[in-house]
Coordinates of C-alpha atoms in Angstrom, one line a residue:
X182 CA -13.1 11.6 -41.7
X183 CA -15.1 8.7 -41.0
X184 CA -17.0 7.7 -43.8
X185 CA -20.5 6.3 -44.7
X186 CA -20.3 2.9 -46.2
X187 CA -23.4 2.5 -47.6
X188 CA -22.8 6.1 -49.7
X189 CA -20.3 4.0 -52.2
X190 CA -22.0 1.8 -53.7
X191 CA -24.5 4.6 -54.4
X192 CA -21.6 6.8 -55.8
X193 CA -20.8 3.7 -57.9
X194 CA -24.5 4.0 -59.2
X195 CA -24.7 7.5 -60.0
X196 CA -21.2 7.2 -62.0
X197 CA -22.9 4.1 -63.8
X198 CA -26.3 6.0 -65.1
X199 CA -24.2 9.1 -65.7
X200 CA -21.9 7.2 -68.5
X201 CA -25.4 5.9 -70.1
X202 CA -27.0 8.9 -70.7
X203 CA -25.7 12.7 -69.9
X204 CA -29.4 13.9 -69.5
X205 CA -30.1 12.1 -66.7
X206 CA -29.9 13.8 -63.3
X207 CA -29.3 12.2 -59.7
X208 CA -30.2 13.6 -56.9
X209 CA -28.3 12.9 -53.5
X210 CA -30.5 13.6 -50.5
X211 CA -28.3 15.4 -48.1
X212 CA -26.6 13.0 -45.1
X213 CA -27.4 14.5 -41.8
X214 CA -25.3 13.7 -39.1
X215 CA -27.1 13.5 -35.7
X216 CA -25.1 15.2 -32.9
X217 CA -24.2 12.8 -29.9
X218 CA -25.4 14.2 -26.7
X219 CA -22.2 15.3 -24.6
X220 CA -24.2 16.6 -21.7
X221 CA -22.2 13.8 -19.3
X222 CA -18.9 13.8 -21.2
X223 CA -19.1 17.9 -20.5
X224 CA -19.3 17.3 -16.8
X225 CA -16.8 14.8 -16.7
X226 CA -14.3 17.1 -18.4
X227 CA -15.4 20.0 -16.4
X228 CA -14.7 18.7 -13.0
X229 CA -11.7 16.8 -14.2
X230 CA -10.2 20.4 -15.5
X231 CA -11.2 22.3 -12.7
X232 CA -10.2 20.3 -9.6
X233 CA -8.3 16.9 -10.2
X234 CA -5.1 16.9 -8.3
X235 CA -2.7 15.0 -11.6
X236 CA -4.6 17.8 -14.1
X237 CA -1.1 18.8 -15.0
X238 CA -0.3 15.5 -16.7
X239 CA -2.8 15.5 -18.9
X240 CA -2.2 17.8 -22.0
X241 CA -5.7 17.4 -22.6
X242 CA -6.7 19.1 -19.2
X243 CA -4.4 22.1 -20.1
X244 CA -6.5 25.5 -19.8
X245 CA -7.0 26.4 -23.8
X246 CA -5.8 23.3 -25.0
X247 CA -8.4 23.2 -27.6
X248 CA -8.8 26.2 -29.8
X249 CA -12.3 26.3 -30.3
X250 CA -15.6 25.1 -28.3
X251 CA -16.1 22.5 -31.5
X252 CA -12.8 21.3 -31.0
X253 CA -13.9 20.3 -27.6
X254 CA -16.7 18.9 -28.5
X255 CA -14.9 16.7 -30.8
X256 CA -12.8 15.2 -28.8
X257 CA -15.3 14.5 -26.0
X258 CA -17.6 12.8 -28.7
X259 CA -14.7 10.4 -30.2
X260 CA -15.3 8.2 -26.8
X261 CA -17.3 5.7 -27.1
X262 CA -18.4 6.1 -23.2
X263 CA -18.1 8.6 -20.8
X264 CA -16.3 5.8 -19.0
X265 CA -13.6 5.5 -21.8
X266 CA -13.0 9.5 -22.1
X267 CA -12.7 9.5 -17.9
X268 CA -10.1 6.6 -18.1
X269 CA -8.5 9.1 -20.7
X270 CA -8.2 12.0 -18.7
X271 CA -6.6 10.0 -15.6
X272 CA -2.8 10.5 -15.2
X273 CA -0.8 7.6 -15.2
X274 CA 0.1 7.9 -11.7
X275 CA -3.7 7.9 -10.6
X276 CA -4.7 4.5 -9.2
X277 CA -7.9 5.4 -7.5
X278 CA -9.9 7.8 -9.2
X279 CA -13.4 6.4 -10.3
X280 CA -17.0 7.4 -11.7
X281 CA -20.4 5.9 -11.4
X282 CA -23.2 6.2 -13.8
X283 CA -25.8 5.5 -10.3
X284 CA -24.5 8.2 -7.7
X285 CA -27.2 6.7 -5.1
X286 CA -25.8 3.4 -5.1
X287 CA -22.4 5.1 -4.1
X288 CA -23.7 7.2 -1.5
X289 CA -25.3 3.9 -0.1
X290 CA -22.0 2.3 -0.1
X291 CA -20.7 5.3 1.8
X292 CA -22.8 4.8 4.3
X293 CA -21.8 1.1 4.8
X294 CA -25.0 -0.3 3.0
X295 CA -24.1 -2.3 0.3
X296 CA -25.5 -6.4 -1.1
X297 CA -24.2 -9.0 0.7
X298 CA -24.3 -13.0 1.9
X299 CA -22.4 -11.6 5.0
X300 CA -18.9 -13.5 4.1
X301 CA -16.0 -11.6 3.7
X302 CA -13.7 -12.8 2.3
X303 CA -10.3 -13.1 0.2
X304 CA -9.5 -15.0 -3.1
X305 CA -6.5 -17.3 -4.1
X306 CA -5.0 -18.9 -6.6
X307 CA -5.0 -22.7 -6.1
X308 CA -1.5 -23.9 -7.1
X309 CA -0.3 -22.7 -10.5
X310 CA -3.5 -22.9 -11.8
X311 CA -6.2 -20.3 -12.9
X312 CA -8.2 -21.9 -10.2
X313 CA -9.7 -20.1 -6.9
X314 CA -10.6 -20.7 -3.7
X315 CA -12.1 -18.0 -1.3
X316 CA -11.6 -18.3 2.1
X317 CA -14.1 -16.4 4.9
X318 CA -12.1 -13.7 6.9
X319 CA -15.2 -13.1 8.9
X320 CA -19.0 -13.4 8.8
X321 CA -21.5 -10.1 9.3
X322 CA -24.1 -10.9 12.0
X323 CA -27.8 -11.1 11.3
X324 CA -26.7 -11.9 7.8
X325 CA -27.5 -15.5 5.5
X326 CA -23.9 -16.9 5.9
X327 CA -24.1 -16.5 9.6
X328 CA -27.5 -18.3 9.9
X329 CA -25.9 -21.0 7.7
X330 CA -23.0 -21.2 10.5
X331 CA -20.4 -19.8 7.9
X332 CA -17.5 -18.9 9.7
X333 CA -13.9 -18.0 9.8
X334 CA -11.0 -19.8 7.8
X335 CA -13.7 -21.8 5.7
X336 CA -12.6 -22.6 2.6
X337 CA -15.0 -22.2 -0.8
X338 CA -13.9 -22.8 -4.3
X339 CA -17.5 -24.3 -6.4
X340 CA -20.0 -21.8 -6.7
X341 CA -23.2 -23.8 -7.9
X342 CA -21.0 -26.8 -8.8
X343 CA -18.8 -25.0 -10.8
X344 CA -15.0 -24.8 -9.8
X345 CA -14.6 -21.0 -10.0
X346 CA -12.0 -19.3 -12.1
X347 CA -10.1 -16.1 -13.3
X348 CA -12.8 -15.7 -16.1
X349 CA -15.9 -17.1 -14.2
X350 CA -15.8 -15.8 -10.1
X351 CA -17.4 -12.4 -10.6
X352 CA -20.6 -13.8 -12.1
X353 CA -20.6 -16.3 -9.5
X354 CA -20.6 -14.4 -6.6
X355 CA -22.6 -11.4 -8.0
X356 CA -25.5 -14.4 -8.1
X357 CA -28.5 -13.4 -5.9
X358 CA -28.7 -17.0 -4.7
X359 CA -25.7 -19.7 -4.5
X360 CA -24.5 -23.3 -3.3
X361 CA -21.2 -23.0 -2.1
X362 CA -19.0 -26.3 -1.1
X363 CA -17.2 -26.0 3.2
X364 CA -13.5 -27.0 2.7
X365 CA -10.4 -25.9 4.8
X366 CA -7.0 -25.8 4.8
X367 CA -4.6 -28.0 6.8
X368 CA -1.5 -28.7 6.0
X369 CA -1.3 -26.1 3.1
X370 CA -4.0 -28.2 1.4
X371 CA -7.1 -27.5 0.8
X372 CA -9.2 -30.3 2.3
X373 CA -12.5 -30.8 0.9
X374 CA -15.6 -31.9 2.5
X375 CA -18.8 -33.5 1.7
X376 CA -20.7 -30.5 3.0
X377 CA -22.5 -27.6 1.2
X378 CA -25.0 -24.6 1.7
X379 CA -27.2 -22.5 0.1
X380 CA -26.5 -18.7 0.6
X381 CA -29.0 -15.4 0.1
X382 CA -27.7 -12.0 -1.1
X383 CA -29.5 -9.0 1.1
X384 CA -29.1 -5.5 1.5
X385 CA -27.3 -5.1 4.8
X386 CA -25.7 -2.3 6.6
X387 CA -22.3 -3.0 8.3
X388 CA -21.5 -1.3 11.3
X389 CA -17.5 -1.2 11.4
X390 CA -17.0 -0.9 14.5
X391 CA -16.5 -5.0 14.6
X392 CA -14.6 -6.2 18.0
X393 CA -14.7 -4.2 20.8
X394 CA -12.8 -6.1 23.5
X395 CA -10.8 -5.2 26.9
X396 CA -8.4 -7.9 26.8
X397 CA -6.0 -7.9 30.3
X398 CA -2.6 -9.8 30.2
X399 CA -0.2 -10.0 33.4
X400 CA -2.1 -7.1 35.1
X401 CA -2.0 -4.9 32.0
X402 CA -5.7 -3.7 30.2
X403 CA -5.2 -4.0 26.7
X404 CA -8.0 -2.4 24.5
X405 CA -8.7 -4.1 21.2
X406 CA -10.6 -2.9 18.5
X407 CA -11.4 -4.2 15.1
X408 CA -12.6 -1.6 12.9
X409 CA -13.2 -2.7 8.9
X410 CA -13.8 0.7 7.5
X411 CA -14.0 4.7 8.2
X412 CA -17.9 5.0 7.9
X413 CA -19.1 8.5 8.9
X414 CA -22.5 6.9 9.7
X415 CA -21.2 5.4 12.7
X416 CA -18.7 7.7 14.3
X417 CA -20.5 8.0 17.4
X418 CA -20.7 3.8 17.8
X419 CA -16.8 4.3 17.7
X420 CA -16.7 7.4 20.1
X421 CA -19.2 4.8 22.4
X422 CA -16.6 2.2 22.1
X423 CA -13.7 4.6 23.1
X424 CA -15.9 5.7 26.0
X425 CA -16.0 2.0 27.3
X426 CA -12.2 1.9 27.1
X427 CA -11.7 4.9 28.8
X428 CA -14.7 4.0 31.8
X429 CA -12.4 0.6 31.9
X430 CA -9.0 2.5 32.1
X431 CA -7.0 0.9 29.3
X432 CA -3.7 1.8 29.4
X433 CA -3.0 0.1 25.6
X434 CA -4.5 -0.1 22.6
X435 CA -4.2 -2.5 19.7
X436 CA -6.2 -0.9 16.5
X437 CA -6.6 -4.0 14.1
X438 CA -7.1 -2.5 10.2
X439 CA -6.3 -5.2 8.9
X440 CA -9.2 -5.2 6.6
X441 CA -10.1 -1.3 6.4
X442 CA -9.7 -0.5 3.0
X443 CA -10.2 3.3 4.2
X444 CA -13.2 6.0 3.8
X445 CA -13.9 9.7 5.6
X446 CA -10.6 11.7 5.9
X447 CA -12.9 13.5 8.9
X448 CA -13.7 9.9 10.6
X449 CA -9.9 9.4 10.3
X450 CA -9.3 13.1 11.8
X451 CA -11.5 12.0 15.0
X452 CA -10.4 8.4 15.5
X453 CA -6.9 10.0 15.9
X454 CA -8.4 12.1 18.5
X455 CA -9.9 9.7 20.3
X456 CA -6.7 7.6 20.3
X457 CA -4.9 11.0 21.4
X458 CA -6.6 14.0 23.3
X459 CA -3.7 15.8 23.7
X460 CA -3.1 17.5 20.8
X461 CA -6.2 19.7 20.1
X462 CA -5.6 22.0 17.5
X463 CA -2.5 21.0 16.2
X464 CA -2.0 19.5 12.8
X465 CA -3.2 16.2 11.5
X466 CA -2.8 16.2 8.3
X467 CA -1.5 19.0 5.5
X468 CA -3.5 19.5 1.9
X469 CA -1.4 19.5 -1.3
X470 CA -4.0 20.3 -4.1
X471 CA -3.2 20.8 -8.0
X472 CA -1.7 24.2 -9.2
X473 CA -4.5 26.4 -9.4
X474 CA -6.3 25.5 -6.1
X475 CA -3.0 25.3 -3.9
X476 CA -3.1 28.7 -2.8
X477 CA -6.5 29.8 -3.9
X478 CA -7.7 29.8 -0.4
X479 CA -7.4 30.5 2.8
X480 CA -4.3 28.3 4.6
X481 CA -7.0 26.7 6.9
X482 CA -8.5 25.1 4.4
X483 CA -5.3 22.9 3.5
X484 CA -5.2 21.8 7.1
X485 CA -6.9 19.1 9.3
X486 CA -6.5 19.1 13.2
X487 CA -6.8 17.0 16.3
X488 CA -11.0 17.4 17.2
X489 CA -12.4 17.7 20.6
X490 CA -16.0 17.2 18.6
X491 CA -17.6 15.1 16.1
X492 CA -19.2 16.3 13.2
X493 CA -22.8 15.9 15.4
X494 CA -21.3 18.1 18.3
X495 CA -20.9 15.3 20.5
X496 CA -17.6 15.5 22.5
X497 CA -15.0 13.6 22.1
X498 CA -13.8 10.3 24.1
X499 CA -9.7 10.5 24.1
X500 CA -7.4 8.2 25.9
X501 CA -4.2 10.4 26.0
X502 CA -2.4 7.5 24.7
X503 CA 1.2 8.0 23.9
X504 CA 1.9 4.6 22.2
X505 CA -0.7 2.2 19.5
X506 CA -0.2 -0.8 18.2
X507 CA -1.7 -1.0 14.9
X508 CA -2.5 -4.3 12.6
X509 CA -2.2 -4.3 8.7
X510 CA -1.9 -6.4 5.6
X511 CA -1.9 -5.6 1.8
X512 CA -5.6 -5.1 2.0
X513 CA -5.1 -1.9 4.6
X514 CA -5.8 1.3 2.6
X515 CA -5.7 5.1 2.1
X516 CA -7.5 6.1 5.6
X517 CA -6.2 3.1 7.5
X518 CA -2.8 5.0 6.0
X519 CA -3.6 8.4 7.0
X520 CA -4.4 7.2 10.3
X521 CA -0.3 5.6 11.3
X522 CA 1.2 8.1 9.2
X523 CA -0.6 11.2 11.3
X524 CA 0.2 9.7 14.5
X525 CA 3.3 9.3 13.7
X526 CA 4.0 13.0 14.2
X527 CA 2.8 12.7 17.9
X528 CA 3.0 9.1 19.2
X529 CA 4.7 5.5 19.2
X530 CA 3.4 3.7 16.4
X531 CA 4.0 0.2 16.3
X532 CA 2.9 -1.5 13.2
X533 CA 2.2 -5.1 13.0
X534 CA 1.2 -7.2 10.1
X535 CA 2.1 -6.4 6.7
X536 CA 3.0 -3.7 4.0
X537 CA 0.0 -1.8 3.5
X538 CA -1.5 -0.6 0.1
X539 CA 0.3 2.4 -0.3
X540 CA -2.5 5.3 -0.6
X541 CA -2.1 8.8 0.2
X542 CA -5.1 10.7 -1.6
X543 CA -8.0 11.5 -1.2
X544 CA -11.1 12.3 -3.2
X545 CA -14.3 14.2 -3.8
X546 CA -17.4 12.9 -5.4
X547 CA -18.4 15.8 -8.1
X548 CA -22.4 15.9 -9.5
X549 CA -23.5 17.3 -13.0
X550 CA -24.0 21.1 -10.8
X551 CA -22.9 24.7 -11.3
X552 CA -21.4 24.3 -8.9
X553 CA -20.4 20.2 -8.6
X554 CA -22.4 20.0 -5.8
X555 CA -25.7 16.9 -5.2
X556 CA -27.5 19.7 -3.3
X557 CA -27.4 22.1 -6.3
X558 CA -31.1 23.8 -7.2
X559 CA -29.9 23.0 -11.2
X560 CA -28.4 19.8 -10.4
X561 CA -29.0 17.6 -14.0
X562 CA -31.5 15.5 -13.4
X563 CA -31.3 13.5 -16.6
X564 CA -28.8 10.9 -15.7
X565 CA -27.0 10.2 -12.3
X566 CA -23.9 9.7 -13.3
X567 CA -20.9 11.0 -10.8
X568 CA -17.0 11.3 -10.9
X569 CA -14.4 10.7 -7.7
X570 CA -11.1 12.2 -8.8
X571 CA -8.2 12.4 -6.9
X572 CA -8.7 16.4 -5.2
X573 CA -5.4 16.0 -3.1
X574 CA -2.2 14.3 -1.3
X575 CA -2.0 14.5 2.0
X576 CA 0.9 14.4 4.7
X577 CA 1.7 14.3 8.1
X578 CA 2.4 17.0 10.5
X579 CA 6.2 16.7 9.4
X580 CA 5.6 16.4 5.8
X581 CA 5.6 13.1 5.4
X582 CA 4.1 11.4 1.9
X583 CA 4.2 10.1 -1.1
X584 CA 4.4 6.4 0.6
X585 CA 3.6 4.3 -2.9
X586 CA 4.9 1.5 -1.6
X587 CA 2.7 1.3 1.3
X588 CA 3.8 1.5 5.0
X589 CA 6.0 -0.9 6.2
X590 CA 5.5 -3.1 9.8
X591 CA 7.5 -2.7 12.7
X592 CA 7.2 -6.7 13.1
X593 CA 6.1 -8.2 9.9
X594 CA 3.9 -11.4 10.0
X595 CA 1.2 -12.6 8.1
X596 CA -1.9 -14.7 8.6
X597 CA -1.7 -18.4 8.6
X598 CA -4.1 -20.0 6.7
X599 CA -3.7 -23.3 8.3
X600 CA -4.3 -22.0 11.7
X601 CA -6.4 -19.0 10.8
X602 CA -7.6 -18.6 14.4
X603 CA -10.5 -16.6 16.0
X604 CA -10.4 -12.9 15.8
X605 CA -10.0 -11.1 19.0
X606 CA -8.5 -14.0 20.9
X607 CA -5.6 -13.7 22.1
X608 CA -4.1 -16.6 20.2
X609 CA -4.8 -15.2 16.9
X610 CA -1.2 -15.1 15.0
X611 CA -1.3 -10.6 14.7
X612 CA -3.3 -10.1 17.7
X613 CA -0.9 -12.8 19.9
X614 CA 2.4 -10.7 18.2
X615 CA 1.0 -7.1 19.3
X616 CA 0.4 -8.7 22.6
X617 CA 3.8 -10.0 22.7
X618 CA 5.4 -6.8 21.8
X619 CA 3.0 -4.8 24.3
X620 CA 4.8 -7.2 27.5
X621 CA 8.0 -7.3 25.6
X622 CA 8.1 -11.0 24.9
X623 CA 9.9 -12.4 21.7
X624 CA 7.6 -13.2 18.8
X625 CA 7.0 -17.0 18.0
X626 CA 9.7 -16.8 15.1
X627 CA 8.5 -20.6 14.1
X628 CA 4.6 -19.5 14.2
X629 CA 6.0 -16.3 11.6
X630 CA 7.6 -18.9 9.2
X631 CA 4.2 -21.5 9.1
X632 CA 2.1 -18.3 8.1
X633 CA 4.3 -17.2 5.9
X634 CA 4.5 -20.6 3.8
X635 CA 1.2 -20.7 3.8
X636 CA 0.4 -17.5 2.2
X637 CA 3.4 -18.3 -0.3
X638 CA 1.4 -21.6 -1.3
X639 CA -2.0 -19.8 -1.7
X640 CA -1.1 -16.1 -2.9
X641 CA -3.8 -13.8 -3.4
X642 CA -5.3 -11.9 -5.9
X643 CA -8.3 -9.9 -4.1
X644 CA -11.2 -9.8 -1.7
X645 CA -14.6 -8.8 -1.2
X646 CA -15.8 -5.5 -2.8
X647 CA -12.7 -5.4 -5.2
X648 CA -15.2 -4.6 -8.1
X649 CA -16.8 -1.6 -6.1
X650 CA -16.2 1.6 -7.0
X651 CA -15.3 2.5 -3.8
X652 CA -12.4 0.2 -3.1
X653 CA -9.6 1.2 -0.7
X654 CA -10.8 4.9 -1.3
X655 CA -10.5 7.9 0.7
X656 CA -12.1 10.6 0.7
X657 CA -13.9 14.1 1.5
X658 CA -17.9 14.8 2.1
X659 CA -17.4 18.0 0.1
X660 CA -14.9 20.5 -0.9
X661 CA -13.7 23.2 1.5
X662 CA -14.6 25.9 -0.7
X663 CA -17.7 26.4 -3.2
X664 CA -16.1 26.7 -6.6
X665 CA -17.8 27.4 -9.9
X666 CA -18.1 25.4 -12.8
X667 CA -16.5 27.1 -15.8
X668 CA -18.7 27.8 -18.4
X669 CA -17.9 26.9 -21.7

């Protein structure tokens, strides 16, 4: 029991008086506790209990673990946040569950909008220092660092003058305004410059749908597509781009993820279509929920197929492919995933790049409801917090999962940050080795080993949108079946 500090010394007091004289009398006014408002902490255990896919590691989860509603109560209101209870009711094997306390701001992200200068790019270590440098993978168009003629394999490590840091870069970069110094890399050094810019954070809208190119090589149309995350917003601007492949009769197709850190399991489901077409109906993808909701439904509802239609009606563009060559580093994530290990089932999947992240579940965003639903008539209105838990794992067709350690490339080679090249031209080090393997040419074994160096001189440690909730996250608009809230 915790107790009052500032009740001793008037204990002390009242012992004091007491010893001096027997008739006189103190009076303790009564210490009233004021109950701690667990309206959020209620929600977050309720949806946690009900649907999270690792509930059975968590004694606390356990159906009648606590004896009595107090009990409960009790335990919820020993967090200090609702954050720190929800970090205390994640298994250890959960890497990607998350909550918000501003549910619009992740719908917004969802959609693709989100604050930007328009760079993105990764972070490094500079030698064996605590010192970072960020270098631009790409610039958004229409955005500040493109009108400041930002662009790909510049090199920044002074935000405002200041060299950033392990303990300094967030507040840097999360600055509405900033200087930042042009430097590059040659040689595996970075090679500074006398040049800098100003750049302007904005709200801005990224379509993913980045490079759509037909690229043809010794008589051969190659499609190429660069396509940085599984927005549902614009599924029909990557149905438009398969249409163009398909009006210029590609005959291969080089999918470059190799900065898709994932999104809508249904955007997934229909970019496999589009890639495929002849496998309508069959499976995708298989469902494995926690204990209680595994067989509580209908066996549908634990499977995704090949689509004919997007979710707006509008029919499919397939290519019939049999064969894809796909691009990945560390960075690809949990749809970019789901997408090479449900082709695999069907098709040729060649991977090129790296090891990807190793994600194979998705999640659900759950509101204060009745029902965990935003559309709810008695949705809470008092706060807008929201919780993404892990709902499922999924697997192929043949059962495959459970891919921790991320997918492996058929030809591994990474990026070289000396020669970081242009994306979609056909020199680019991934882009040139899909090509390669496409006419069945022998990779540049020499340009493998420079990239690789570099990368081991520079490791590094994150990129863009690593402090957003919805980082290499998968997941599902809603759940298959309306569930109710247990009421406590």
């Amino acid at each position: 029991m915790k107790m009052n500090k500032l009740l001793l010394p008037v204990l002390a007091a009242g012992l004091f008086f007491t010893s001096c004289s027997k008739d006189d009398e103190i009076t303790e006014e009564p210490i009233v506790e004021e109950k701690k408002n667990l309206e959020v902490e209620e929600f977050i255990y309720a949806g946690m209990n009900e649907i999270y896919l690792y509930k059975a590691d968590v004694p606390e989860l356990t159906d009648g673990y606590f004896s009595t509603t107090e009990k409960r109560k009790e335990y919820l209101g020993s967090f200090e946040s609702p954050e720190a209870l929800f970090k205390d009711l994640m298994s250890s094997q959960d890497r990607f569950s998350f909550m918000t306390d501003d549910y619009v701001a992740l719908e917004n992200r969802f959609k693709g909008v989100s604050t930007t200068t328009g760079m993105n790019y990764f972070l490094g270590y500079i030698g064996n220092s605590e010192d970072l440098y960020g270098m631009v993978r790409y610039v958004l168009p229409g955005t500040s660092a493109e009108a400041e003629g930002v662009k790909r394999g510049d090199v920044f490590t002074k935000i405002d003058g200041t060299q950033m840091n392990l303990g300094n870069y967030q507040e840097l970069l999360d600055r509405s305004s900033f200087t930042i110094d042009i430097n590059s890399i040659e040689n595996n050094t970075i090679t500074s410059t006398d040049k800098t810019i100003t750049l302007q954070q904005q709200e801005y809208t990224a379509n993913p749908v980045f490079i759509k190119e037909v690229i043809e090589v010794e008589g051969i149309k190659v499609g190429y597509l660069m396509y940085n995350s599984f927005t549902s917003d614009f599924d029909n601007a990557l149905n438009d781009a398969f249409g163009e492949y398909k009006g210029q009769g590609i005959t291969e197709l080089i999918l470059d993820l190799r900065y898709n850190g994932g999104g809508s399991v249904r955007s997934t489901v229909d970019l496999a279509s589009m890639i495929t077409g002849q496998f309508p109906g069959d499976i995708f993808l298989k469902q494995q929920w926690n204990e209680k909701y595994q067989n509580a439904w209908d066996a549908e509802n634990y499977i995704d197929r090949f689509n004919t239609e997007l979710r707006t009606g509008e029919n499919i563009n397939s290519l019939n492919l049999n064969k894809v060559h796909v691009l990945t580093t560390r960075r690809s994530a949990s749809a970019s995933e789901l997408i090479i290990n449900g082709l695999e089932a069907y098709i040729d999947v060649v991977q090129i790049g790296q090891t990807t992240t190793g994600k194979f579940q998705a999640s659900v965003t759950l509101y204060d409801s009745p029902n965990f639903s935003r559309k709810h008539s008695n949705l809470n209105t008092n706060h807008t917090y929201a919780i993404q838990p892990l709902v499922y794992k999924s697997s192929n067709a043949n059962g495959v999962t459970d891919y921790i350690d991320g997918l492996a490339p058929d030809v591994e080679i990474k990026e070289d940050l000396n020669n970081y090249g242009i994306l979609g031209d056909t020199e680019e080090t991934l882009l040139q080795a899909a090509l390669n393997h496409i006419l069945g040419k022998p990779q540049d074994q020499e340009k493998a080993a420079m990239a690789k160096r570099s990368q081991e001189k520079f490791p590094a440690i994150g990129e863009t949108g690593m402090e957003s909730p919805d980082y290499q996250r998968m997941y599902i608009d809603k759940l298959p079946v309306e569930i109710t809230r247990k009421q406590e």
